[in-house]
mmCIF file of C-alpha atoms in Angstrom:
data_model
loop_
_atom_site.group_PDB
_atom_site.id
_atom_site.type_symbol
_atom_site.label_atom_id
_atom_site.label_comp_id
_atom_site.label_asym_id
_atom_site.label_seq_id
_atom_site.Cartn_x
_atom_site.Cartn_y
_atom_site.Cartn_z
ATOM 1 C CA MET A 43 -256.407 -30.023 104.025
ATOM 2 C CA THR A 44 -257.256 -30.708 107.629
ATOM 3 C CA LEU A 45 -256.320 -33.932 109.375
ATOM 4 C CA LYS A 46 -260.006 -34.833 109.509
ATOM 5 C CA ASN A 47 -260.406 -34.415 105.750
ATOM 6 C CA ILE A 48 -257.226 -36.423 105.097
ATOM 7 C CA LEU A 49 -258.581 -39.285 107.193
ATOM 8 C CA ILE A 50 -261.920 -39.187 105.379
ATOM 9 C CA VAL A 51 -260.241 -39.235 101.952
ATOM 10 C CA GLY A 52 -257.980 -42.067 103.073
ATOM 11 C CA LEU A 53 -260.944 -44.064 104.280
ATOM 12 C CA ILE A 54 -262.798 -43.554 101.003
ATOM 13 C CA LEU A 55 -259.744 -44.593 98.978
ATOM 14 C CA ALA A 56 -259.308 -47.692 101.125
ATOM 15 C CA LEU A 57 -262.924 -48.666 100.581
ATOM 16 C CA ILE A 58 -262.655 -48.111 96.846
ATOM 17 C CA LEU A 59 -259.473 -50.167 96.609
ATOM 18 C CA SER A 60 -260.875 -52.987 98.712
ATOM 19 C CA CYS A 61 -263.984 -53.202 96.556
ATOM 20 C CA SER A 62 -262.172 -52.892 93.224
ATOM 21 C CA SER A 63 -259.589 -55.499 94.182
ATOM 22 C CA ASP A 64 -262.270 -58.128 94.776
ATOM 23 C CA LYS A 65 -263.294 -59.140 91.261
ATOM 24 C CA LEU A 66 -265.789 -61.634 92.630
ATOM 25 C CA ASN A 67 -267.742 -59.200 94.819
ATOM 26 C CA VAL A 68 -270.562 -58.387 92.388
ATOM 27 C CA SER A 69 -274.245 -57.566 92.725
ATOM 28 C CA VAL A 70 -276.817 -60.005 91.301
ATOM 29 C CA ASP A 71 -279.901 -58.031 92.326
ATOM 30 C CA ASN A 72 -281.076 -57.392 88.757
ATOM 31 C CA VAL A 73 -279.959 -60.664 87.163
ATOM 32 C CA LYS A 74 -282.841 -62.810 85.918
ATOM 33 C CA ILE A 75 -282.455 -66.573 85.517
ATOM 34 C CA ASP A 76 -285.268 -68.568 83.879
ATOM 35 C CA THR A 77 -284.103 -72.054 84.862
ATOM 36 C CA LYS A 78 -286.844 -74.448 85.984
ATOM 37 C CA PHE A 79 -286.617 -77.450 88.307
ATOM 38 C CA ILE A 80 -287.958 -81.010 88.014
ATOM 39 C CA ARG A 81 -288.126 -83.647 90.773
ATOM 40 C CA LEU A 82 -287.594 -86.649 88.516
ATOM 41 C CA ASP A 83 -286.825 -88.890 91.500
ATOM 42 C CA SER A 84 -290.221 -88.199 93.042
ATOM 43 C CA ILE A 85 -292.078 -88.510 89.729
ATOM 44 C CA ILE A 86 -290.581 -91.942 89.031
ATOM 45 C CA ALA A 87 -291.214 -93.145 92.582
ATOM 46 C CA ASN A 88 -294.758 -91.867 93.053
ATOM 47 C CA SER A 89 -296.542 -91.897 89.674
ATOM 48 C CA ASP A 90 -299.068 -94.520 88.578
ATOM 49 C CA SER A 91 -298.789 -96.343 85.248
ATOM 50 C CA SER A 92 -300.708 -93.807 83.156
ATOM 51 C CA GLN A 93 -298.800 -90.896 84.673
ATOM 52 C CA ILE A 94 -295.511 -92.674 84.032
ATOM 53 C CA ILE A 95 -296.345 -92.996 80.334
ATOM 54 C CA ASP A 96 -297.305 -89.316 80.102
ATOM 55 C CA PHE A 97 -294.125 -88.207 81.817
ATOM 56 C CA HIS A 98 -292.074 -90.629 79.732
ATOM 57 C CA HIS A 99 -293.169 -88.993 76.462
ATOM 58 C CA LYS A 100 -292.922 -85.498 77.935
ATOM 59 C CA PHE A 101 -289.376 -85.872 79.267
ATOM 60 C CA LYS A 102 -288.073 -87.630 76.148
ATOM 61 C CA LYS A 103 -288.696 -84.306 74.396
ATOM 62 C CA GLU A 104 -288.100 -81.684 77.091
ATOM 63 C CA ILE A 105 -285.028 -83.032 78.931
ATOM 64 C CA GLN A 106 -283.872 -85.653 76.465
ATOM 65 C CA ASP A 107 -280.205 -85.932 77.424
ATOM 66 C CA ILE A 108 -280.660 -86.035 81.190
ATOM 67 C CA TYR A 109 -283.661 -88.333 80.850
ATOM 68 C CA ASN A 110 -281.737 -90.763 78.667
ATOM 69 C CA TYR A 111 -278.910 -90.670 81.201
ATOM 70 C CA GLN A 112 -281.320 -91.411 84.055
ATOM 71 C CA ILE A 113 -283.310 -94.137 82.303
ATOM 72 C CA GLY A 114 -280.656 -95.644 80.061
ATOM 73 C CA TYR A 115 -277.509 -95.412 82.184
ATOM 74 C CA CYS A 116 -278.566 -95.101 85.831
ATOM 75 C CA LEU A 117 -281.641 -97.343 85.759
ATOM 76 C CA ARG A 118 -280.423 -99.529 82.857
ATOM 77 C CA ILE A 119 -283.877 -99.548 81.247
ATOM 78 C CA GLY A 120 -283.059 -98.092 77.861
ATOM 79 C CA LYS A 121 -285.332 -97.350 74.901
ATOM 80 C CA ILE A 122 -288.185 -99.853 75.051
ATOM 81 C CA SER A 123 -291.942 -99.923 74.375
ATOM 82 C CA ASP A 124 -294.362 -98.118 76.684
ATOM 83 C CA THR A 125 -295.751 -101.324 78.218
ATOM 84 C CA ALA A 126 -292.333 -102.779 78.870
ATOM 85 C CA PHE A 127 -291.154 -99.420 80.201
ATOM 86 C CA VAL A 128 -293.961 -99.235 82.778
ATOM 87 C CA ASN A 129 -293.252 -102.805 83.861
ATOM 88 C CA SER A 130 -289.563 -101.967 84.280
ATOM 89 C CA ILE A 131 -290.350 -98.852 86.343
ATOM 90 C CA ASN A 132 -292.792 -100.812 88.525
ATOM 91 C CA GLN A 133 -290.191 -103.536 89.042
ATOM 92 C CA PHE A 134 -287.605 -100.899 89.878
ATOM 93 C CA ASN A 135 -289.896 -99.205 92.426
ATOM 94 C CA SER A 136 -290.802 -102.505 94.114
ATOM 95 C CA ASP A 137 -287.180 -103.389 94.913
ATOM 96 C CA LYS A 138 -286.567 -103.157 98.678
ATOM 97 C CA GLY A 139 -283.232 -101.424 98.242
ATOM 98 C CA ILE A 140 -284.718 -98.842 95.874
ATOM 99 C CA ILE A 141 -287.620 -98.261 98.266
ATOM 100 C CA GLY A 142 -285.084 -97.556 101.012
ATOM 101 C CA ILE A 143 -283.205 -95.064 98.851
ATOM 102 C CA HIS A 144 -286.431 -93.295 97.808
ATOM 103 C CA LYS A 145 -287.514 -93.061 101.422
ATOM 104 C CA SER A 146 -284.164 -91.620 102.489
ATOM 105 C CA ILE A 147 -284.250 -89.055 99.676
ATOM 106 C CA GLU A 148 -287.806 -87.972 100.454
ATOM 107 C CA GLU A 149 -287.031 -87.625 104.154
ATOM 108 C CA ARG A 150 -283.774 -85.754 103.636
ATOM 109 C CA PHE A 151 -284.955 -83.585 100.738
ATOM 110 C CA SER A 152 -288.636 -83.011 101.442
ATOM 111 C CA ASP A 153 -288.010 -79.310 100.844
ATOM 112 C CA LEU A 154 -285.503 -78.291 98.187
ATOM 113 C CA SER A 155 -286.405 -74.600 98.145
ATOM 114 C CA GLN A 156 -283.172 -73.407 99.750
ATOM 115 C CA HIS A 157 -281.054 -75.545 97.455
ATOM 116 C CA LYS A 158 -282.913 -74.137 94.455
ATOM 117 C CA LEU A 159 -282.272 -70.582 95.634
ATOM 118 C CA GLU A 160 -278.582 -71.317 96.103
ATOM 119 C CA ILE A 161 -278.266 -72.848 92.621
ATOM 120 C CA ILE A 162 -279.985 -69.825 91.065
ATOM 121 C CA LYS A 163 -277.678 -67.526 93.024
ATOM 122 C CA GLY A 164 -274.657 -69.322 91.585
ATOM 123 C CA LEU A 165 -276.018 -69.005 88.047
ATOM 124 C CA GLN A 166 -276.719 -65.302 88.624
ATOM 125 C CA HIS A 167 -273.119 -64.682 89.635
ATOM 126 C CA LEU A 168 -271.849 -66.475 86.541
ATOM 127 C CA LYS A 169 -274.203 -64.419 84.383
ATOM 128 C CA VAL A 170 -272.680 -61.196 85.698
ATOM 129 C CA HIS A 171 -269.211 -62.301 84.636
ATOM 130 C CA PHE A 172 -270.319 -64.073 81.432
ATOM 131 C CA PRO A 173 -273.444 -62.239 80.191
ATOM 132 C CA GLU A 174 -273.423 -63.980 76.801
ATOM 133 C CA ASN A 175 -273.005 -67.532 78.106
ATOM 134 C CA LYS A 176 -275.972 -69.842 78.302
ATOM 135 C CA THR A 177 -277.626 -70.963 81.518
ATOM 136 C CA PRO A 178 -279.301 -74.365 81.975
ATOM 137 C CA ASN A 179 -282.920 -74.626 80.904
ATOM 138 C CA THR A 180 -283.659 -77.190 83.605
ATOM 139 C CA ILE A 181 -282.202 -78.541 86.834
ATOM 140 C CA VAL A 182 -283.255 -82.164 87.289
ATOM 141 C CA PHE A 183 -283.168 -83.731 90.753
ATOM 142 C CA MET A 184 -283.000 -87.498 90.452
ATOM 143 C CA ASN A 185 -282.061 -90.792 92.035
ATOM 144 C CA SER A 186 -279.024 -91.846 90.012
ATOM 145 C CA LEU A 187 -278.503 -95.033 92.057
ATOM 146 C CA PHE A 188 -275.227 -93.560 93.305
ATOM 147 C CA ASN A 189 -273.879 -93.153 89.777
ATOM 148 C CA SER A 190 -273.518 -89.381 89.719
ATOM 149 C CA ASN A 191 -273.215 -86.301 91.932
ATOM 150 C CA ALA A 192 -273.917 -83.737 89.236
ATOM 151 C CA PHE A 193 -273.991 -84.224 85.484
ATOM 152 C CA SER A 194 -274.386 -81.487 82.868
ATOM 153 C CA THR A 195 -275.613 -81.785 79.305
ATOM 154 C CA GLU A 196 -276.060 -79.124 76.645
ATOM 155 C CA ASN A 197 -279.139 -77.685 78.356
ATOM 156 C CA GLU A 198 -279.627 -79.339 81.770
ATOM 157 C CA ILE A 199 -277.954 -80.206 85.038
ATOM 158 C CA GLY A 200 -278.829 -83.515 86.683
ATOM 159 C CA ILE A 201 -278.258 -83.886 90.425
ATOM 160 C CA GLY A 202 -278.250 -87.311 92.074
ATOM 161 C CA LEU A 203 -279.810 -86.512 95.440
ATOM 162 C CA GLU A 204 -278.844 -89.880 96.931
ATOM 163 C CA ARG A 205 -275.195 -88.813 96.642
ATOM 164 C CA TYR A 206 -275.876 -86.134 99.277
ATOM 165 C CA LEU A 207 -277.629 -88.219 101.924
ATOM 166 C CA GLY A 208 -274.604 -88.083 104.209
ATOM 167 C CA TYR A 209 -272.101 -90.533 105.640
ATOM 168 C CA GLU A 210 -274.390 -91.492 108.535
ATOM 169 C CA ASN A 211 -277.385 -92.384 106.367
ATOM 170 C CA GLU A 212 -278.293 -96.086 106.632
ATOM 171 C CA MET A 213 -278.566 -96.571 102.871
ATOM 172 C CA VAL A 214 -275.111 -95.049 102.412
ATOM 173 C CA LYS A 215 -273.697 -97.268 105.173
ATOM 174 C CA GLN A 216 -275.114 -100.331 103.432
ATOM 175 C CA LEU A 217 -273.343 -99.609 100.148
ATOM 176 C CA PRO A 218 -270.706 -102.271 99.370
ATOM 177 C CA SER A 219 -267.200 -101.309 100.467
ATOM 178 C CA GLU A 220 -266.105 -101.840 96.874
ATOM 179 C CA PRO A 221 -266.459 -99.702 94.823
ATOM 180 C CA PHE A 222 -267.920 -97.408 97.499
ATOM 181 C CA TYR A 223 -264.836 -96.982 99.630
ATOM 182 C CA ASP A 224 -265.119 -95.165 102.924
ATOM 183 C CA TRP A 225 -263.613 -91.959 101.493
ATOM 184 C CA ILE A 226 -266.301 -91.937 98.789
ATOM 185 C CA LYS A 227 -269.088 -92.295 101.363
ATOM 186 C CA LYS A 228 -267.625 -89.511 103.488
ATOM 187 C CA ALA A 229 -267.758 -87.218 100.447
ATOM 188 C CA MET A 230 -271.544 -87.705 100.094
ATOM 189 C CA ASP A 231 -272.153 -84.466 101.972
ATOM 190 C CA VAL A 232 -275.034 -82.093 101.221
ATOM 191 C CA THR A 233 -272.677 -79.164 101.843
ATOM 192 C CA TYR A 234 -271.310 -79.660 98.339
ATOM 193 C CA LEU A 235 -274.612 -79.990 96.432
ATOM 194 C CA GLU A 236 -274.819 -76.514 94.899
ATOM 195 C CA ARG A 237 -271.062 -76.336 94.417
ATOM 196 C CA ASP A 238 -271.076 -79.610 92.452
ATOM 197 C CA ALA A 239 -273.994 -78.543 90.254
ATOM 198 C CA ILE A 240 -272.391 -75.253 89.245
ATOM 199 C CA CYS A 241 -268.910 -76.752 88.874
ATOM 200 C CA SER A 242 -270.351 -79.376 86.537
ATOM 201 C CA TRP A 243 -271.933 -76.642 84.398
ATOM 202 C CA ILE A 244 -268.663 -74.694 84.304
ATOM 203 C CA ILE A 245 -266.693 -77.759 83.202
ATOM 204 C CA THR A 246 -269.197 -78.458 80.424
ATOM 205 C CA HIS A 247 -269.769 -74.923 79.142
ATOM 206 C CA TYR A 248 -267.128 -72.444 80.294
ATOM 207 C CA VAL A 249 -263.580 -73.807 80.416
ATOM 208 C CA PRO A 250 -262.346 -75.664 77.309
ATOM 209 C CA GLU A 251 -260.779 -79.072 77.890
ATOM 210 C CA VAL A 252 -257.013 -79.297 77.563
ATOM 211 C CA GLU A 253 -254.647 -81.893 76.196
ATOM 212 C CA GLY A 254 -251.055 -81.893 77.266
ATOM 213 C CA THR A 255 -248.786 -81.533 80.239
ATOM 214 C CA LEU A 256 -249.534 -81.721 83.933
ATOM 215 C CA ALA A 257 -249.025 -77.948 84.149
ATOM 216 C CA GLU A 258 -251.769 -77.353 81.560
ATOM 217 C CA HIS A 259 -254.180 -79.538 83.502
ATOM 218 C CA ILE A 260 -253.298 -77.868 86.795
ATOM 219 C CA ILE A 261 -254.116 -74.434 85.347
ATOM 220 C CA TYR A 262 -257.263 -75.822 83.703
ATOM 221 C CA TRP A 263 -258.532 -76.925 87.113
ATOM 222 C CA GLY A 264 -257.429 -73.625 88.596
ATOM 223 C CA LYS A 265 -259.691 -71.814 86.137
ATOM 224 C CA VAL A 266 -262.604 -74.183 86.810
ATOM 225 C CA LEU A 267 -262.343 -73.715 90.569
ATOM 226 C CA TYR A 268 -261.835 -69.953 90.333
ATOM 227 C CA LEU A 269 -265.069 -69.712 88.327
ATOM 228 C CA THR A 270 -266.799 -71.938 90.865
ATOM 229 C CA GLU A 271 -265.646 -69.529 93.549
ATOM 230 C CA ALA A 272 -266.921 -66.639 91.404
ATOM 231 C CA ALA A 273 -270.338 -68.299 91.467
ATOM 232 C CA TYR A 274 -270.169 -68.572 95.270
ATOM 233 C CA PRO A 275 -267.800 -65.846 96.506
ATOM 234 C CA ASP A 276 -269.189 -66.021 100.044
ATOM 235 C CA LYS A 277 -268.825 -69.779 100.521
ATOM 236 C CA GLU A 278 -265.974 -71.151 102.607
ATOM 237 C CA LYS A 279 -262.940 -71.884 100.443
ATOM 238 C CA ASN A 280 -262.841 -75.523 101.551
ATOM 239 C CA ILE A 281 -266.318 -76.029 100.072
ATOM 240 C CA ILE A 282 -265.198 -74.586 96.733
ATOM 241 C CA LEU A 283 -262.304 -77.077 96.783
ATOM 242 C CA ARG A 284 -264.609 -79.873 98.018
ATOM 243 C CA TYR A 285 -262.410 -80.315 101.067
ATOM 244 C CA SER A 286 -263.167 -80.644 104.743
ATOM 245 C CA PRO A 287 -261.754 -77.774 106.859
ATOM 246 C CA GLN A 288 -258.942 -80.096 107.984
ATOM 247 C CA GLN A 289 -258.069 -81.078 104.410
ATOM 248 C CA TYR A 290 -258.040 -77.441 103.333
ATOM 249 C CA GLN A 291 -255.723 -76.533 106.208
ATOM 250 C CA TRP A 292 -253.331 -79.346 105.240
ATOM 251 C CA ALA A 293 -253.276 -78.115 101.638
ATOM 252 C CA GLN A 294 -252.523 -74.565 102.749
ATOM 253 C CA GLU A 295 -249.737 -75.602 105.102
ATOM 254 C CA ASN A 296 -248.082 -77.847 102.510
ATOM 255 C CA GLU A 297 -248.540 -75.789 99.349
ATOM 256 C CA ASN A 298 -244.862 -74.802 99.165
ATOM 257 C CA SER A 299 -243.679 -78.359 99.759
ATOM 258 C CA PHE A 300 -245.985 -79.659 97.041
ATOM 259 C CA TRP A 301 -244.758 -77.067 94.554
ATOM 260 C CA ASN A 302 -241.145 -77.900 95.370
ATOM 261 C CA TYR A 303 -241.934 -81.584 94.895
ATOM 262 C CA LEU A 304 -243.297 -80.918 91.384
ATOM 263 C CA VAL A 305 -240.257 -78.817 90.486
ATOM 264 C CA GLU A 306 -237.656 -81.166 91.936
ATOM 265 C CA GLU A 307 -239.220 -84.236 90.323
ATOM 266 C CA LYS A 308 -239.452 -82.326 87.002
ATOM 267 C CA ILE A 309 -242.971 -83.530 86.291
ATOM 268 C CA LEU A 310 -244.771 -80.220 85.674
ATOM 269 C CA PHE A 311 -244.135 -80.311 81.941
ATOM 270 C CA LYS A 312 -244.463 -84.035 81.447
ATOM 271 C CA ASN A 313 -247.435 -85.539 79.653
ATOM 272 C CA ASN A 314 -247.791 -88.612 81.824
ATOM 273 C CA GLY A 315 -251.347 -89.853 82.212
ATOM 274 C CA LEU A 316 -250.686 -91.753 85.426
ATOM 275 C CA GLU A 317 -249.021 -88.786 87.119
ATOM 276 C CA LYS A 318 -251.886 -86.493 86.083
ATOM 277 C CA ALA A 319 -254.422 -88.964 87.473
ATOM 278 C CA ASN A 320 -252.484 -89.324 90.736
ATOM 279 C CA LEU A 321 -252.324 -85.576 91.339
ATOM 280 C CA LEU A 322 -255.668 -84.437 89.948
ATOM 281 C CA ASN A 323 -258.216 -87.207 90.402
ATOM 282 C CA GLU A 324 -260.401 -88.052 93.388
ATOM 283 C CA GLY A 325 -259.063 -90.575 95.852
ATOM 284 C CA PRO A 326 -258.366 -91.239 99.525
ATOM 285 C CA PHE A 327 -255.325 -88.934 99.258
ATOM 286 C CA THR A 328 -252.992 -87.509 96.612
ATOM 287 C CA ILE A 329 -250.937 -90.462 95.424
ATOM 288 C CA GLY A 330 -247.219 -89.836 95.788
ATOM 289 C CA LEU A 331 -247.758 -87.665 98.870
ATOM 290 C CA PRO A 332 -248.271 -88.606 102.539
ATOM 291 C CA GLU A 333 -251.513 -90.475 103.239
ATOM 292 C CA GLU A 334 -252.737 -87.630 105.461
ATOM 293 C CA SER A 335 -252.804 -85.354 102.390
ATOM 294 C CA PRO A 336 -256.146 -84.535 100.758
ATOM 295 C CA ASP A 337 -256.826 -85.801 97.248
ATOM 296 C CA ARG A 338 -256.651 -83.617 94.120
ATOM 297 C CA LEU A 339 -253.822 -81.459 95.443
ATOM 298 C CA GLY A 340 -253.007 -80.572 91.836
ATOM 299 C CA GLN A 341 -256.430 -78.966 91.550
ATOM 300 C CA TYR A 342 -255.861 -77.029 94.754
ATOM 301 C CA LEU A 343 -252.501 -75.754 93.490
ATOM 302 C CA GLY A 344 -254.097 -74.681 90.207
ATOM 303 C CA TRP A 345 -256.705 -72.691 92.116
ATOM 304 C CA LYS A 346 -254.000 -70.978 94.173
ATOM 305 C CA ILE A 347 -251.926 -70.181 91.072
ATOM 306 C CA VAL A 348 -254.928 -68.661 89.286
ATOM 307 C CA HIS A 349 -255.801 -66.713 92.442
ATOM 308 C CA ASP A 350 -252.264 -65.339 92.547
ATOM 309 C CA TYR A 351 -252.473 -64.357 88.884
ATOM 310 C CA MET A 352 -255.843 -62.632 89.199
ATOM 311 C CA SER A 353 -254.626 -60.619 92.198
ATOM 312 C CA LYS A 354 -251.945 -59.096 89.962
ATOM 313 C CA LYS A 355 -253.889 -58.584 86.744
ATOM 314 C CA ASP A 356 -256.789 -56.275 85.995
ATOM 315 C CA ILE A 357 -258.621 -58.625 83.668
ATOM 316 C CA SER A 358 -262.112 -60.084 83.470
ATOM 317 C CA LEU A 359 -263.006 -63.708 84.014
ATOM 318 C CA GLU A 360 -263.714 -63.987 80.288
ATOM 319 C CA GLU A 361 -260.137 -62.878 79.615
ATOM 320 C CA LEU A 362 -258.858 -65.331 82.224
ATOM 321 C CA ILE A 363 -260.402 -68.246 80.343
ATOM 322 C CA LYS A 364 -258.514 -67.240 77.183
ATOM 323 C CA THR A 365 -255.165 -66.688 78.939
ATOM 324 C CA PRO A 366 -252.571 -69.377 78.059
ATOM 325 C CA TYR A 367 -251.552 -71.586 80.935
ATOM 326 C CA ASN A 368 -247.860 -70.635 80.743
ATOM 327 C CA ASN A 369 -248.692 -66.919 81.145
ATOM 328 C CA ILE A 370 -250.482 -67.750 84.378
ATOM 329 C CA LEU A 371 -247.921 -70.222 85.640
ATOM 330 C CA GLN A 372 -244.927 -67.927 85.243
ATOM 331 C CA GLU A 373 -246.529 -65.307 87.511
ATOM 332 C CA TYR A 374 -246.837 -67.732 90.424
ATOM 333 C CA GLU A 375 -244.841 -66.848 93.491
ATOM 334 C CA ILE A 376 -244.606 -69.006 96.595
ATOM 335 C CA GLU A 377 -245.679 -67.058 99.648
#
């Protein structure tokens, strides 16, 4: 074989290996998703009394769970008669604060077409890896009164658009400092909209909840975030983690130290609710670590552990979901 032929064969093998090693690099060209979208925020804000009644009866049937969440929990209206319901909606829409939120949403999200395309793209990627799993019937954009980023039910995903207005938005600035701490306001970034919607769906429908030790919960979140990355393989890793670039860099640089901390303190296999909350839940930082640390560092570590495992194993994402946490954990090697 000539040197030229050897180089060509080597190049082909390198390309094959690079493609086959990336489990998340899949084509979605022929994947059909039949999910529809509803602008519930706009309908509630801009419909007259007769239209409100029509929509009320329509949505109670078509998007029952999300609609009950919006009306009963977010707006605190509940199940009442048609006349009383219209009066409550009219009273809601006449509130100056609500008017300000509606205006901000309509200005910021006058065109949701790109967000819709990105959500569909995420669902297409999941469908490639999980062809038998269900996809949402409806994506509902709403004004949750700052109660929810994304919320999934059996058949729908609800997205609170006001939670993505941005830190500099006047309505966000006017939110009370308690319970809307500054770190919560800074997280109201539109960059995370599609990521949050798909992650919510994954949590509800793909990865079973776990009960038990910190290690089990760390791997649970690793699976959730790995699937979220599978839905958006081209997005920056910090977006998948819901970190700023600076937070992601800190997590990368301190991964080894964090792992050593968990080992030395012997808390990985403890079933302590407070410790799990401190290391996995949202907050200004990860409690127990320096204040410059990002929050949810346990989730980040889980994602890295699952990544490490998947780089060594030739298994599908469906098989990953079924893999026991200890099998994944014992393969982890600090770089």
